[in-house]
PDB file of C-alpha atoms in Angstrom:
ATOM      1  CA  MET A   1       0.000   0.000   0.000  1.00 53.00           C
ATOM      2  CA  ASP A   2       1.497   3.322  -1.071  1.00 53.00           C
ATOM      3  CA  ALA A   3       1.196   6.739   0.586  1.00 51.00           C
ATOM      4  CA  LYS A   4      -1.585   7.977  -1.742  1.00 56.00           C
ATOM      5  CA  THR A   5      -3.801   4.980  -1.004  1.00 58.00           C
ATOM      6  CA  VAL A   6      -3.395   5.442   2.750  1.00 50.00           C
ATOM      7  CA  GLU A   7      -4.132   9.159   2.483  1.00 52.00           C
ATOM      8  CA  ASN A   8      -7.329   8.572   0.488  1.00 59.00           C
ATOM      9  CA  THR A   9      -8.469   5.843   2.877  1.00 57.00           C
ATOM     10  CA  LEU A  10      -7.963   7.989   5.965  1.00 52.00           C
ATOM     11  CA  THR A  11      -9.604  11.006   4.330  1.00 54.00           C
ATOM     12  CA  ASN A  12     -12.688   8.947   3.506  1.00 56.00           C
ATOM     13  CA  PHE A  13     -12.674   7.615   7.047  1.00 53.00           C
ATOM     14  CA  CYS A  14     -12.610  11.098   8.536  1.00 52.00           C
ATOM     15  CA  ILE A  15     -15.560  12.147   6.367  1.00 52.00           C
ATOM     16  CA  ILE A  16     -17.605   9.160   7.499  1.00 52.00           C
ATOM     17  CA  PHE A  17     -16.503   9.510  11.097  1.00 49.00           C
ATOM     18  CA  SER A  18     -17.385  13.198  11.262  1.00 48.00           C
ATOM     19  CA  CYS A  19     -21.006  12.646  10.205  1.00 48.00           C
ATOM     20  CA  ARG A  20     -23.312  11.675  13.095  1.00 48.00           C
ATOM     21  CA  PHE A  21     -26.849  10.532  12.480  1.00 45.00           C
ATOM     22  CA  VAL A  22     -30.292  11.024  14.105  1.00 47.00           C
ATOM     23  CA  VAL A  23     -33.491   9.232  13.222  1.00 46.00           C
ATOM     24  CA  SER A  24     -36.378  11.439  12.098  1.00 49.00           C
ATOM     25  CA  ASP A  25     -39.638   9.829  10.922  1.00 53.00           C
ATOM     26  CA  GLY A  26     -37.855   6.516  10.536  1.00 53.00           C
ATOM     27  CA  LYS A  27     -35.137   8.007   8.345  1.00 53.00           C
ATOM     28  CA  ALA A  28     -31.470   8.482   9.302  1.00 50.00           C
ATOM     29  CA  GLU A  29     -30.311  12.016   8.750  1.00 53.00           C
ATOM     30  CA  PRO A  30     -26.765  13.308   9.385  1.00 53.00           C
ATOM     31  CA  ILE A  31     -26.218  16.219  11.757  1.00 51.00           C
ATOM     32  CA  ASN A  32     -23.005  18.154  12.257  1.00 51.00           C
ATOM     33  CA  GLU A  33     -23.847  20.475  15.101  1.00 51.00           C
ATOM     34  CA  GLN A  34     -22.078  20.056  18.439  1.00 52.00           C
ATOM     35  CA  ARG A  35     -24.017  18.292  21.182  1.00 54.00           C
ATOM     36  CA  PRO A  36     -24.210  19.728  24.705  1.00 56.00           C
ATOM     37  CA  GLY A  37     -21.323  18.607  26.924  1.00 54.00           C
ATOM     38  CA  THR A  38     -18.978  17.706  24.041  1.00 54.00           C
ATOM     39  CA  THR A  39     -15.657  19.446  23.518  1.00 61.00           C
ATOM     40  CA  MET A  40     -15.130  18.682  19.810  1.00 62.00           C
ATOM     41  CA  ASN A  41     -17.492  19.123  16.927  1.00 68.00           C
ATOM     42  CA  SER A  42     -17.399  17.225  13.663  1.00 70.00           C
ATOM     43  CA  LYS A  43     -15.164  19.827  12.016  1.00 73.00           C
ATOM     44  CA  ASP A  44     -12.578  19.480  14.783  1.00 73.00           C
ATOM     45  CA  ILE A  45     -12.580  15.707  14.384  1.00 74.00           C
ATOM     46  CA  THR A  46     -12.227  16.045  10.630  1.00 78.00           C
ATOM     47  CA  ASP A  47      -9.253  18.369  11.043  1.00 76.00           C
ATOM     48  CA  VAL A  48      -7.539  15.979  13.461  1.00 76.00           C
ATOM     49  CA  VAL A  49      -8.040  12.902  11.293  1.00 77.00           C
ATOM     50  CA  THR A  50      -6.952  14.808   8.177  1.00 81.00           C
ATOM     51  CA  ALA A  51      -3.780  15.920   9.956  1.00 79.00           C
ATOM     52  CA  VAL A  52      -3.075  12.318  10.983  1.00 80.00           C
ATOM     53  CA  ALA A  53      -3.665  11.171   7.407  1.00 79.00           C
ATOM     54  CA  ALA A  54      -1.252  13.797   6.089  1.00 78.00           C
ATOM     55  CA  PHE A  55       1.408  12.757   8.613  1.00 78.00           C
ATOM     56  CA  VAL A  56       1.037   9.060   7.758  1.00 80.00           C
ATOM     57  CA  ALA A  57       1.210   9.861   4.046  1.00 78.00           C
ATOM     58  CA  MET A  58       4.386  11.883   4.568  1.00 78.00           C
ATOM     59  CA  ALA A  59       5.981   9.094   6.646  1.00 76.00           C
ATOM     60  CA  LEU A  60       5.111   6.477   4.042  1.00 76.00           C
ATOM     61  CA  GLY A  61       6.467   8.715   1.312  1.00 75.00           C
ATOM     62  CA  MET A  62       9.800   8.986   3.110  1.00 72.00           C
ATOM     63  CA  TYR A  63       9.824   5.222   3.741  1.00 67.00           C
ATOM     64  CA  ASN A  64       9.199   4.483   0.062  1.00 66.00           C
ATOM     65  CA  PHE A  65      11.990   6.893  -0.881  1.00 60.00           C
ATOM     66  CA  VAL A  66      14.470   5.140   1.421  1.00 59.00           C
ATOM     67  CA  ILE A  67      13.441   1.695   0.123  1.00 60.00           C
ATOM     68  CA  GLU A  68      13.777   2.724  -3.522  1.00 59.00           C
ATOM     69  CA  ARG A  69      17.159   4.303  -2.848  1.00 58.00           C
ATOM     70  CA  ALA A  70      18.375   1.131  -1.108  1.00 56.00           C
ATOM     71  CA  LYS A  71      17.303  -0.920  -4.130  1.00 58.00           C
ATOM     72  CA  ARG A  72      19.636   1.109  -6.340  1.00 70.00           C
ATOM     73  CA  LYS A  73      22.609   0.749  -3.975  1.00 91.00           C
ATOM     74  CA  VAL A  74      25.416  -1.757  -4.528  1.00 93.00           C
ATOM     75  CA  GLN A  75      25.456  -4.159  -1.576  1.00 96.00           C
ATOM     76  CA  VAL A  76      28.048  -6.929  -1.409  1.00 97.00           C
ATOM     77  CA  GLN A  77      28.688  -8.960   1.743  1.00 98.00           C
ATOM     78  CA  VAL A  78      32.389  -9.716   2.159  1.00 98.00           C
ATOM     79  CA  GLN A  79      33.456 -12.532   4.486  1.00 98.00           C
ATOM     80  CA  PRO A  80      37.077 -13.695   4.947  1.00 98.00           C
ATOM     81  CA  LYS A  81      37.361 -17.433   5.587  1.00 97.00           C
ATOM     82  CA  ALA A  82      40.139 -19.764   6.691  1.00 96.00           C
ATOM     83  CA  ILE A  83      40.541 -23.199   5.141  1.00 94.00           C
ATOM     84  CA  MET A  84      40.164 -25.732   7.940  1.00 91.00           C
ATOM     85  CA  ARG A  85      40.802 -28.933   5.994  1.00 86.00           C
ATOM     86  CA  ARG A  86      40.592 -30.560   2.591  1.00 82.00           C
ATOM     87  CA  VAL A  87      37.841 -33.051   1.794  1.00 82.00           C
ATOM     88  CA  LYS A  88      37.219 -35.390  -1.128  1.00 79.00           C
ATOM     89  CA  ASN A  89      33.875 -36.468  -2.511  1.00 76.00           C
ATOM     90  CA  PRO A  90      33.818 -40.283  -2.207  1.00 78.00           C
ATOM     91  CA  VAL A  91      31.637 -40.621  -5.302  1.00 79.00           C
ATOM     92  CA  THR A  92      33.186 -38.161  -7.759  1.00 77.00           C
ATOM     93  CA  GLY A  93      36.653 -38.013  -6.249  1.00 74.00           C
ATOM     94  CA  ILE A  94      36.629 -34.224  -6.571  1.00 75.00           C
ATOM     95  CA  GLU A  95      38.564 -32.443  -3.838  1.00 77.00           C
ATOM     96  CA  GLY A  96      37.002 -29.564  -1.931  1.00 80.00           C
ATOM     97  CA  VAL A  97      37.619 -27.538   1.193  1.00 84.00           C
ATOM     98  CA  LEU A  98      35.898 -26.849   4.487  1.00 88.00           C
ATOM     99  CA  ALA A  99      36.154 -23.154   5.301  1.00 91.00           C
ATOM    100  CA  SER A 100      35.350 -21.240   8.474  1.00 94.00           C
ATOM    101  CA  SER A 101      34.679 -17.545   9.016  1.00 94.00           C
ATOM    102  CA  THR A 102      35.110 -17.830  12.785  1.00 94.00           C
ATOM    103  CA  GLU A 103      38.326 -19.865  13.209  1.00 93.00           C
ATOM    104  CA  PHE A 104      41.886 -19.893  11.917  1.00 94.00           C
ATOM    105  CA  ASN A 105      43.615 -23.270  12.109  1.00 88.00           C
ATOM    106  CA  THR A 106      47.135 -22.551  13.362  1.00 89.00           C
ATOM    107  CA  ASP A 107      47.921 -26.248  13.866  1.00 86.00           C
ATOM    108  CA  HIS A 108      47.611 -27.066  10.189  1.00 84.00           C
ATOM    109  CA  LEU A 109      48.002 -24.119   7.835  1.00 88.00           C
ATOM    110  CA  ASP A 110      46.430 -24.605   4.452  1.00 91.00           C
ATOM    111  CA  GLU A 111      47.927 -23.309   1.238  1.00 92.00           C
ATOM    112  CA  TYR A 112      45.092 -20.831   0.713  1.00 94.00           C
ATOM    113  CA  PHE A 113      42.945 -18.236   2.471  1.00 97.00           C
ATOM    114  CA  ALA A 114      39.495 -17.401   1.107  1.00 97.00           C
ATOM    115  CA  ILE A 115      37.326 -14.322   0.630  1.00 98.00           C
ATOM    116  CA  GLU A 116      33.635 -14.872  -0.075  1.00 98.00           C
ATOM    117  CA  ALA A 117      31.554 -12.179  -1.799  1.00 98.00           C
ATOM    118  CA  VAL A 118      27.741 -12.354  -1.819  1.00 98.00           C
ATOM    119  CA  ASN A 119      25.722  -9.996  -4.019  1.00 98.00           C
ATOM    120  CA  LEU A 120      22.916  -8.591  -1.840  1.00 97.00           C
ATOM    121  CA  SER A 121      21.969  -5.995  -4.452  1.00 95.00           C
ATOM    122  CA  THR A 122      18.762  -6.209  -6.487  1.00 94.00           C
ATOM    123  CA  PHE A 123      20.760  -6.175  -9.720  1.00 95.00           C
ATOM    124  CA  PRO A 124      23.867  -7.958 -11.099  1.00 97.00           C
ATOM    125  CA  VAL A 125      27.350  -6.725 -10.163  1.00 97.00           C
ATOM    126  CA  VAL A 126      30.834  -7.633 -11.367  1.00 97.00           C
ATOM    127  CA  ILE A 127      33.528  -8.346  -8.761  1.00 97.00           C
ATOM    128  CA  ASP A 128      36.925  -7.730 -10.306  1.00 95.00           C
ATOM    129  CA  THR A 129      39.273  -7.098  -7.357  1.00 97.00           C
ATOM    130  CA  ILE A 130      39.655  -8.680  -3.912  1.00 97.00           C
ATOM    131  CA  GLY A 131      42.241  -8.361  -1.180  1.00 97.00           C
ATOM    132  CA  PHE A 132      42.979  -6.746   2.162  1.00 98.00           C
ATOM    133  CA  GLN A 133      43.327  -3.249   3.550  1.00 96.00           C
ATOM    134  CA  VAL A 134      46.190  -2.652   5.967  1.00 96.00           C
ATOM    135  CA  ALA A 135      45.559  -0.221   8.828  1.00 93.00           C
ATOM    136  CA  GLY A 136      47.394   3.062   8.446  1.00 89.00           C
ATOM    137  CA  GLN A 137      48.212   2.520   4.769  1.00 88.00           C
ATOM    138  CA  SER A 138      46.604   3.998   1.680  1.00 86.00           C
ATOM    139  CA  THR A 139      47.711   1.135  -0.554  1.00 85.00           C
ATOM    140  CA  ARG A 140      45.856  -2.150  -0.545  1.00 92.00           C
ATOM    141  CA  MET A 141      47.070  -5.749  -0.492  1.00 95.00           C
ATOM    142  CA  THR A 142      45.438  -7.031  -3.672  1.00 96.00           C
ATOM    143  CA  ILE A 143      45.244 -10.721  -4.564  1.00 95.00           C
ATOM    144  CA  ILE A 144      46.266 -10.901  -8.216  1.00 92.00           C
ATOM    145  CA  GLN A 145      44.412 -13.530 -10.254  1.00 91.00           C
ATOM    146  CA  PRO A 146      42.757 -15.322  -7.317  1.00 95.00           C
ATOM    147  CA  LEU A 147      41.954 -19.007  -7.571  1.00 94.00           C
ATOM    148  CA  VAL A 148      38.273 -19.812  -8.185  1.00 94.00           C
ATOM    149  CA  ILE A 149      37.495 -23.516  -7.853  1.00 88.00           C
ATOM    150  CA  ASP A 150      33.861 -23.531  -8.972  1.00 87.00           C
ATOM    151  CA  GLY A 151      34.774 -23.523 -12.643  1.00 83.00           C
ATOM    152  CA  GLY A 152      33.757 -19.911 -13.208  1.00 89.00           C
ATOM    153  CA  LYS A 153      35.798 -17.054 -14.604  1.00 92.00           C
ATOM    154  CA  TRP A 154      37.421 -14.054 -12.942  1.00 95.00           C
ATOM    155  CA  PRO A 155      36.389 -11.221 -12.817  1.00 96.00           C
ATOM    156  CA  ARG A 156      33.023 -12.651 -11.785  1.00 97.00           C
ATOM    157  CA  ARG A 157      29.553 -11.392 -12.618  1.00 97.00           C
ATOM    158  CA  LEU A 158      27.156 -12.116  -9.752  1.00 97.00           C
ATOM    159  CA  GLU A 159      23.395 -12.179 -10.084  1.00 97.00           C
ATOM    160  CA  PRO A 160      21.320 -11.085  -7.049  1.00 96.00           C
ATOM    161  CA  ARG A 161      21.934 -13.467  -4.090  1.00 96.00           C
ATOM    162  CA  GLU A 162      24.714 -15.228  -5.993  1.00 97.00           C
ATOM    163  CA  SER A 163      28.146 -15.663  -4.390  1.00 96.00           C
ATOM    164  CA  VAL A 164      31.722 -16.432  -5.300  1.00 97.00           C
ATOM    165  CA  THR A 165      34.644 -17.565  -3.160  1.00 96.00           C
ATOM    166  CA  ALA A 166      38.104 -16.518  -4.295  1.00 96.00           C
ATOM    167  CA  TYR A 167      41.314 -17.965  -2.872  1.00 96.00           C
ATOM    168  CA  GLY A 168      44.692 -16.328  -2.350  1.00 95.00           C
ATOM    169  CA  GLN A 169      47.941 -18.040  -1.387  1.00 95.00           C
ATOM    170  CA  LEU A 170      48.372 -17.847   2.388  1.00 95.00           C
ATOM    171  CA  ARG A 171      52.162 -17.808   2.045  1.00 93.00           C
ATOM    172  CA  TYR A 172      51.967 -14.683  -0.089  1.00 94.00           C
ATOM    173  CA  ILE A 173      49.586 -12.981   2.349  1.00 95.00           C
ATOM    174  CA  LEU A 174      51.757 -13.744   5.391  1.00 94.00           C
ATOM    175  CA  SER A 175      54.902 -12.585   3.607  1.00 93.00           C
ATOM    176  CA  GLU A 176      53.532  -9.060   3.274  1.00 92.00           C
ATOM    177  CA  PRO A 177      54.959  -6.612   5.890  1.00 90.00           C
ATOM    178  CA  GLY A 178      51.470  -5.370   6.731  1.00 93.00           C
ATOM    179  CA  ALA A 179      49.915  -8.807   7.279  1.00 95.00           C
ATOM    180  CA  ALA A 180      49.803  -8.300  11.052  1.00 95.00           C
ATOM    181  CA  LYS A 181      47.896  -5.040  10.593  1.00 95.00           C
ATOM    182  CA  ILE A 182      45.210  -6.143   8.155  1.00 97.00           C
ATOM    183  CA  LYS A 183      42.056  -4.228   9.022  1.00 96.00           C
ATOM    184  CA  TYR A 184      39.503  -5.846   6.732  1.00 98.00           C
ATOM    185  CA  ALA A 185      39.050  -7.789   3.509  1.00 98.00           C
ATOM    186  CA  PHE A 186      37.504  -6.083   0.510  1.00 98.00           C
ATOM    187  CA  ALA A 187      35.785  -6.813  -2.773  1.00 98.00           C
ATOM    188  CA  GLU A 188      35.633  -4.077  -5.393  1.00 97.00           C
ATOM    189  CA  THR A 189      33.128  -3.972  -8.233  1.00 97.00           C
ATOM    190  CA  SER A 190      33.882  -2.995 -11.812  1.00 94.00           C
ATOM    191  CA  CYS A 191      32.097   0.329 -11.196  1.00 93.00           C
ATOM    192  CA  GLY A 192      34.492   1.179  -8.355  1.00 94.00           C
ATOM    193  CA  VAL A 193      32.317   0.414  -5.314  1.00 96.00           C
ATOM    194  CA  LEU A 194      34.429  -0.925  -2.434  1.00 96.00           C
ATOM    195  CA  CYS A 195      32.717  -3.356  -0.041  1.00 97.00           C
ATOM    196  CA  LYS A 196      34.401  -4.413   3.205  1.00 97.00           C
ATOM    197  CA  GLY A 197      34.168  -7.253   5.682  1.00 97.00           C
ATOM    198  CA  THR A 198      35.976  -8.891   8.569  1.00 97.00           C
ATOM    199  CA  SER A 199      35.624 -12.073  10.611  1.00 97.00           C
ATOM    200  CA  GLY A 200      37.079 -14.161  13.398  1.00 97.00           C
ATOM    201  CA  ALA A 201      39.118 -16.055  10.819  1.00 97.00           C
ATOM    202  CA  LEU A 202      40.744 -12.828   9.611  1.00 97.00           C
ATOM    203  CA  LYS A 203      41.531 -11.829  13.189  1.00 97.00           C
ATOM    204  CA  GLY A 204      43.151 -15.235  13.674  1.00 97.00           C
ATOM    205  CA  LEU A 205      45.257 -14.662  10.568  1.00 97.00           C
ATOM    206  CA  THR A 206      46.501 -11.261  11.757  1.00 97.00           C
ATOM    207  CA  ASP A 207      47.254 -12.653  15.231  1.00 96.00           C
ATOM    208  CA  PHE A 208      49.252 -15.483  13.672  1.00 96.00           C
ATOM    209  CA  ALA A 209      51.151 -13.028  11.451  1.00 95.00           C
ATOM    210  CA  ARG A 210      51.941 -10.835  14.454  1.00 94.00           C
ATOM    211  CA  GLN A 211      53.302 -13.763  16.464  1.00 93.00           C
ATOM    212  CA  ALA A 212      55.371 -14.933  13.486  1.00 89.00           C
ATOM    213  CA  GLN A 213      56.938 -11.485  13.174  1.00 87.00           C
ATOM    214  CA  LEU A 214      57.796 -11.474  16.873  1.00 87.00           C
ATOM    215  CA  ARG A 215      59.515 -14.861  16.561  1.00 85.00           C
ATOM    216  CA  ALA A 216      61.506 -13.761  13.503  1.00 70.00           C
TER     217      ALA A 216
END
């Protein structure tokens, strides 16, 4: 229901509500004069209900504006994930991975670290760059030609609610001087919109990098 429909409905309601009826010779006739002991006449009631209708219409108009604006906004959920272990499908023999956004397995480091991007927009977007932003630095740690194991191409076009997981070599990430100060992971669209995300797995990675630097 849009704002105009609500306004018309409430206006009609106030017209009906403001008309009171008396029975004369078996026939209902509306009267608008104020009865003794009342503090509001029908005109006052009409004015109040009309004001309420106008306020509701204005609020709904603003709500519709915000909703329509959100529909035109690029929204990509970015979630860094650590590879916990490798698995193999017993039927097909195809190898896959189990990834976690909450943990970082320091006991068995995998070769890769993952960044998942989910298109929450109402329209398709193209993800063409992923990587990490280091705190206090203007330059970004970009993963060049990330590995995509689902058979798709990179850069990746994502339909609404579609996702892609891109993998970067963990050794390369940890070798960067700013690895211990990574602030968030990012995914950038072809139109230049930068979407950010962090997770427990990313925090585990930065903690591990910090400890490795202290031991060096």
